[in-house]
Short mmCIF file of C-alpha atoms in Angstrom, two decimals:
data_model
loop_
_atom_site.label_atom_id
_atom_site.label_comp_id
_atom_site.label_asym_id
_atom_site.label_seq_id
_atom_site.Cartn_x
_atom_site.Cartn_y
_atom_site.Cartn_z
CA MET A 629 7.32 21.09 -1.60
CA LYS A 630 3.69 20.98 -2.88
CA ALA A 631 2.20 17.45 -3.30
CA LEU A 632 -1.02 15.14 -2.98
CA ALA A 633 -0.95 11.52 -2.03
CA ILE A 634 -3.83 8.88 -1.88
CA ASP A 635 -4.15 5.43 -0.46
CA THR A 636 -7.11 3.46 -1.69
CA ALA A 637 -5.74 0.13 -1.25
CA ILE A 638 -8.42 -0.78 1.29
CA SER A 639 -11.96 0.31 2.25
CA LYS A 640 -10.52 3.06 4.67
CA ILE A 641 -9.06 5.47 2.14
CA SER A 642 -6.44 8.17 3.09
CA ILE A 643 -5.74 11.65 1.50
CA ALA A 644 -2.72 14.20 2.33
CA ALA A 645 -1.77 17.51 0.54
CA ARG A 646 1.28 19.13 1.29
CA ASN A 647 2.07 22.73 1.12
CA GLY A 648 5.57 23.93 2.43
CA ASP A 649 5.57 23.21 6.00
CA LYS A 650 1.94 22.55 6.11
CA THR A 651 0.26 18.91 5.71
CA VAL A 652 -3.40 18.29 5.80
CA SER A 653 -4.47 14.35 6.13
CA GLU A 654 -7.83 13.05 6.23
CA THR A 655 -8.99 9.13 6.54
CA TYR A 656 -12.30 8.24 5.44
CA ASP A 657 -13.83 4.96 6.61
CA ILE A 658 -16.59 4.52 4.03
CA GLY A 659 -16.73 0.88 3.15
CA MET A 660 -17.37 0.49 -0.51
CA ARG A 661 -18.37 4.16 -1.33
CA GLN A 662 -14.97 5.26 -2.67
CA SER A 663 -16.17 6.20 -6.06
CA GLU A 664 -18.69 8.61 -4.31
CA ILE A 665 -16.46 10.40 -1.85
CA LEU A 666 -12.84 10.55 -3.41
CA LEU A 667 -13.08 13.54 -5.60
CA PRO A 668 -14.90 15.52 -3.32
CA ALA A 669 -12.48 14.59 -0.50
CA ILE A 670 -9.33 15.40 -2.55
CA ILE A 671 -10.83 18.60 -3.40
CA SER A 672 -11.77 19.46 0.29
CA VAL A 673 -8.04 18.39 1.47
CA MET A 674 -6.42 20.54 -1.23
CA GLU A 675 -8.55 23.60 -0.22
CA LYS A 676 -7.78 23.01 3.68
CA CYS A 677 -4.09 23.05 2.78
CA ALA A 678 -4.55 26.39 0.29
CA LEU A 679 -3.02 24.17 -2.80
CA GLU A 680 -4.24 24.13 -6.22
CA VAL A 681 -3.65 21.51 -8.77
CA LYS A 682 -1.32 23.72 -10.96
CA GLU A 683 0.78 24.28 -7.98
CA LEU A 684 1.71 20.52 -7.36
CA ASP A 685 5.43 19.52 -7.71
CA PHE A 686 4.41 15.58 -7.64
CA LEU A 687 1.64 13.15 -6.66
CA SER A 688 1.84 9.82 -4.78
CA ILE A 689 -0.22 6.77 -4.76
CA SER A 690 -0.25 3.17 -3.23
CA GLN A 691 -0.08 0.91 -6.13
CA GLY A 692 -1.50 -2.24 -4.61
CA PRO A 693 -2.04 -4.63 -3.60
CA GLY A 694 -5.60 -4.39 -2.30
CA SER A 695 -9.12 -3.54 -3.28
CA PHE A 696 -9.47 -3.98 -7.00
CA THR A 697 -12.24 -1.39 -7.13
CA GLY A 698 -10.36 0.86 -4.76
CA LEU A 699 -7.05 0.72 -6.51
CA ARG A 700 -8.81 1.32 -10.06
CA ILE A 701 -10.85 4.45 -8.68
CA GLY A 702 -7.50 5.77 -6.83
CA TYR A 703 -5.61 5.47 -10.29
CA ALA A 704 -8.15 6.87 -12.45
CA SER A 705 -8.38 10.00 -10.24
CA MET A 706 -4.48 10.36 -9.64
CA LYS A 707 -3.85 10.03 -13.51
CA ALA A 708 -6.42 12.72 -14.31
CA ILE A 709 -4.76 14.98 -11.68
CA GLU A 710 -1.25 14.06 -13.32
CA PHE A 711 -2.49 14.98 -16.65
CA ALA A 712 -4.11 18.37 -15.43
CA ALA A 713 -0.82 19.37 -13.38
CA ASP A 714 1.73 17.81 -16.09
CA LYS A 715 3.59 16.61 -12.84
CA PRO A 716 4.99 13.35 -12.11
CA LEU A 717 3.26 10.44 -10.16
CA PHE A 718 5.05 8.07 -7.95
CA ALA A 719 3.70 4.80 -6.96
CA TYR A 720 4.53 2.40 -4.14
CA SER A 721 3.61 -1.05 -2.79
CA VAL A 722 1.23 -0.59 0.05
CA LEU A 723 3.27 -3.46 1.79
CA ASP A 724 6.23 -1.27 1.57
CA VAL A 725 4.47 1.91 2.85
CA TYR A 726 3.27 -0.18 6.05
CA ALA A 727 6.63 -1.43 6.71
CA GLU A 728 8.74 1.78 6.04
CA PRO A 729 8.52 3.39 9.58
CA PHE A 730 9.83 0.19 11.29
CA LEU A 731 12.50 -1.08 9.02
CA ASP A 732 15.57 0.09 11.31
CA LEU A 733 14.11 -1.68 14.24
CA PRO A 734 15.85 -5.01 15.21
CA PHE A 735 13.07 -7.40 14.04
CA ILE A 736 11.78 -9.41 11.35
CA ILE A 737 9.26 -6.97 9.85
CA ILE A 738 6.40 -8.59 8.44
CA SER A 739 3.98 -6.54 6.16
CA ALA A 740 0.58 -8.08 5.99
CA MET A 741 -3.03 -7.66 4.45
CA ASP A 742 -5.76 -10.14 4.63
CA ALA A 743 -6.54 -11.31 1.18
CA HIS A 744 -9.18 -13.55 2.31
CA MET A 745 -9.56 -17.03 0.88
CA GLU A 746 -7.34 -18.09 3.81
CA LYS A 747 -4.55 -16.01 2.20
CA PHE A 748 -2.58 -12.80 3.02
CA TYR A 749 -0.70 -10.44 0.97
CA LEU A 750 2.65 -10.31 2.65
CA LYS A 751 6.28 -8.88 2.45
CA ALA A 752 9.06 -9.46 4.90
CA PHE A 753 12.11 -7.67 5.71
CA ASP A 754 15.30 -8.12 7.72
CA ASN A 755 17.72 -5.19 8.19
CA GLY A 756 15.85 -3.33 5.54
CA LYS A 757 16.17 -5.90 2.97
CA CYS A 758 13.30 -8.10 1.43
CA ILE A 759 13.63 -11.83 2.71
CA ILE A 760 10.01 -12.87 1.51
CA GLU A 761 8.87 -11.23 -2.03
CA GLU A 762 5.48 -9.49 -2.21
CA GLY A 763 2.99 -12.19 -2.94
CA ASP A 764 -0.34 -13.66 -2.30
CA HIS A 765 0.65 -16.25 0.29
CA SER A 766 -1.18 -19.04 2.16
CA ILE A 767 -0.48 -19.27 5.84
CA ASP A 768 1.03 -22.80 5.45
CA ASN A 769 3.52 -21.20 2.85
CA ILE A 770 4.29 -18.42 4.92
CA MET A 771 5.12 -20.40 7.89
CA ARG A 772 7.49 -22.72 5.66
CA LEU A 773 9.17 -19.41 4.41
CA LEU A 774 9.74 -18.15 7.99
CA GLU A 775 11.05 -21.47 9.39
CA GLY A 776 13.17 -21.82 6.33
CA TYR A 777 15.03 -18.25 7.02
CA GLY A 778 16.15 -19.47 10.30
CA THR A 779 16.40 -16.56 12.55
CA ASP A 780 15.96 -16.14 16.38
CA LYS A 781 14.73 -12.46 15.94
CA ASP A 782 11.38 -11.48 17.17
CA PHE A 783 8.59 -10.91 14.47
CA LEU A 784 6.99 -7.24 13.93
CA VAL A 785 3.89 -7.80 12.06
CA VAL A 786 2.42 -4.36 10.54
CA GLY A 787 -0.48 -3.46 8.55
CA PRO A 788 -4.22 -3.33 8.81
CA ASP A 789 -4.53 -6.90 9.53
CA SER A 790 -1.51 -7.26 11.76
CA LYS A 791 -3.50 -8.46 14.71
CA LYS A 792 -5.26 -11.29 12.92
CA PHE A 793 -2.02 -12.37 11.23
CA LYS A 794 -0.30 -12.29 14.45
CA SER A 795 -2.57 -14.69 15.87
CA LEU A 796 -2.00 -17.28 13.19
CA LEU A 797 1.52 -16.72 13.42
CA GLU A 798 1.79 -17.56 16.91
CA SER A 799 0.93 -21.26 16.16
CA GLY A 800 4.11 -21.51 13.94
CA PRO A 801 7.53 -20.35 14.58
CA LYS A 802 8.57 -20.08 18.34
CA ASN A 803 9.87 -16.48 17.74
CA THR A 804 7.91 -13.79 19.90
CA VAL A 805 5.47 -12.00 17.91
CA ARG A 806 4.33 -8.33 18.14
CA ALA A 807 1.71 -6.44 16.13
CA VAL A 808 1.29 -2.61 15.19
CA SER A 809 -2.05 -2.00 13.45
CA LEU A 810 -1.16 0.66 10.67
CA SER A 811 -3.97 1.18 8.38
CA CYS A 812 -4.03 4.94 8.23
CA GLY A 813 -1.62 7.73 8.33
CA THR A 814 -0.31 5.96 5.10
CA THR A 815 -0.26 8.99 2.91
CA ASP A 816 2.39 11.12 5.01
CA ILE A 817 4.60 8.01 4.30
CA LEU A 818 3.72 8.19 0.50
CA LEU A 819 4.58 11.96 0.65
CA ASN A 820 7.76 11.44 2.01
CA LEU A 821 8.81 8.43 -0.24
CA ALA A 822 7.96 10.55 -3.39
CA GLU A 823 9.49 13.50 -2.01
CA LYS A 824 12.92 11.60 -1.94
CA ASP A 825 12.57 10.01 -5.33
CA PHE A 826 11.50 13.49 -6.74
CA LEU A 827 14.62 15.46 -5.50
CA GLU A 828 16.67 12.57 -6.80
CA GLY A 829 15.29 13.48 -10.29
CA LYS A 830 13.27 10.20 -10.82
CA THR A 831 10.27 10.62 -13.17
CA GLY A 832 7.44 8.63 -11.59
CA ILE A 833 5.40 5.86 -13.25
CA LYS A 834 4.91 5.66 -17.06
CA ASP A 835 1.27 6.65 -18.50
CA TYR A 836 0.59 2.96 -19.18
CA ASP A 837 1.39 1.89 -15.58
CA GLY A 838 -1.45 0.74 -13.36
CA PRO A 839 -2.18 -0.91 -10.01
CA VAL A 840 -0.70 -3.98 -8.93
CA TYR A 841 -3.10 -6.50 -8.04
CA ILE A 842 -1.25 -9.65 -7.55
CA ARG A 843 -4.13 -11.64 -7.45
CA LYS A 844 -6.49 -11.91 -10.62
CA SER A 845 -9.93 -10.78 -10.49
CA GLU A 846 -12.90 -13.02 -10.15
CA ALA A 847 -13.57 -12.39 -13.88
CA GLU A 848 -10.22 -13.22 -14.71
CA GLU A 849 -10.38 -16.31 -12.72
CA ASN A 850 -13.56 -17.30 -14.26
CA LEU A 851 -12.32 -16.85 -17.71
CA THR A 852 -9.05 -18.96 -16.97
CA SER A 853 -11.58 -21.70 -15.35
CA ALA A 854 -13.71 -21.32 -18.76
CA ARG A 855 -10.65 -21.90 -21.03
CA THR A 856 -9.36 -24.94 -18.94
CA LYS A 857 -12.40 -26.61 -19.35
CA ASN A 858 -12.78 -26.04 -23.05
#
C-alpha cells in the first residue's frame, strides 16, 4: 500500500509515508510554527519514501481534539493532497490513536490530553470498549466517572500528558495507576487504522468534514458570552 499520514493535534507534529514495505516517519517539535514547516516536511518525507502524490492509495489524519491552529492547518494540507490524489482521506480521534496499541491489555485504558483550564480531553476503555465518552472533562468529573464505574482493574494512562494526569489521578480512586507517554509515532497507528478501513472498502471522510475540537474556540466563547449579556 502507498499512503500518507499526519498528526497535528499537538505542537509536536508527526508525518509518515508508506510505500509497500517501506515506511518513513518523522516528528517535528516546533512549537507554534506548524504553518511554516508542515508542507515542506510532508514533501521531504514523501521524497525519502520515493512516493508521489499521484501514487497514493489513501491518506490518514488525526481529527482532534487538540490544537485549533494545528488541526486546521493539518486538515487544509491533507484536503489539498486528497483533491490532487483523488483518493480517500480517513480521520481518527487522536484519543483513540493513543489508546489503540494498549486496548488488549488487562487495564482500564485512559487516553488523556491536557486541555488546560484544569480540564483534560479524555476517553477511557475497558476490554476495548469505551466506558467514558470522549469529552472535555474536569478532574472532579473524571474522578466521579471512574469511581462510578466501580472496577478493581489497574489504570493505564496514555497520551502526551499521561504523567501529569497520573499524578492527579493518584489522589482519587485507590486503583494502581501506570502511565505511558505516547505523543510521537502516532502516524504509524494512523496508517494501520486507515489501511484496515481502506481494505474493508470504506470511503473516508466527506468533503465537508473537518476537525473535531470538542471545546469552543476563544472567539466562539467570546461570541456566546456577548450574546448572553445582550
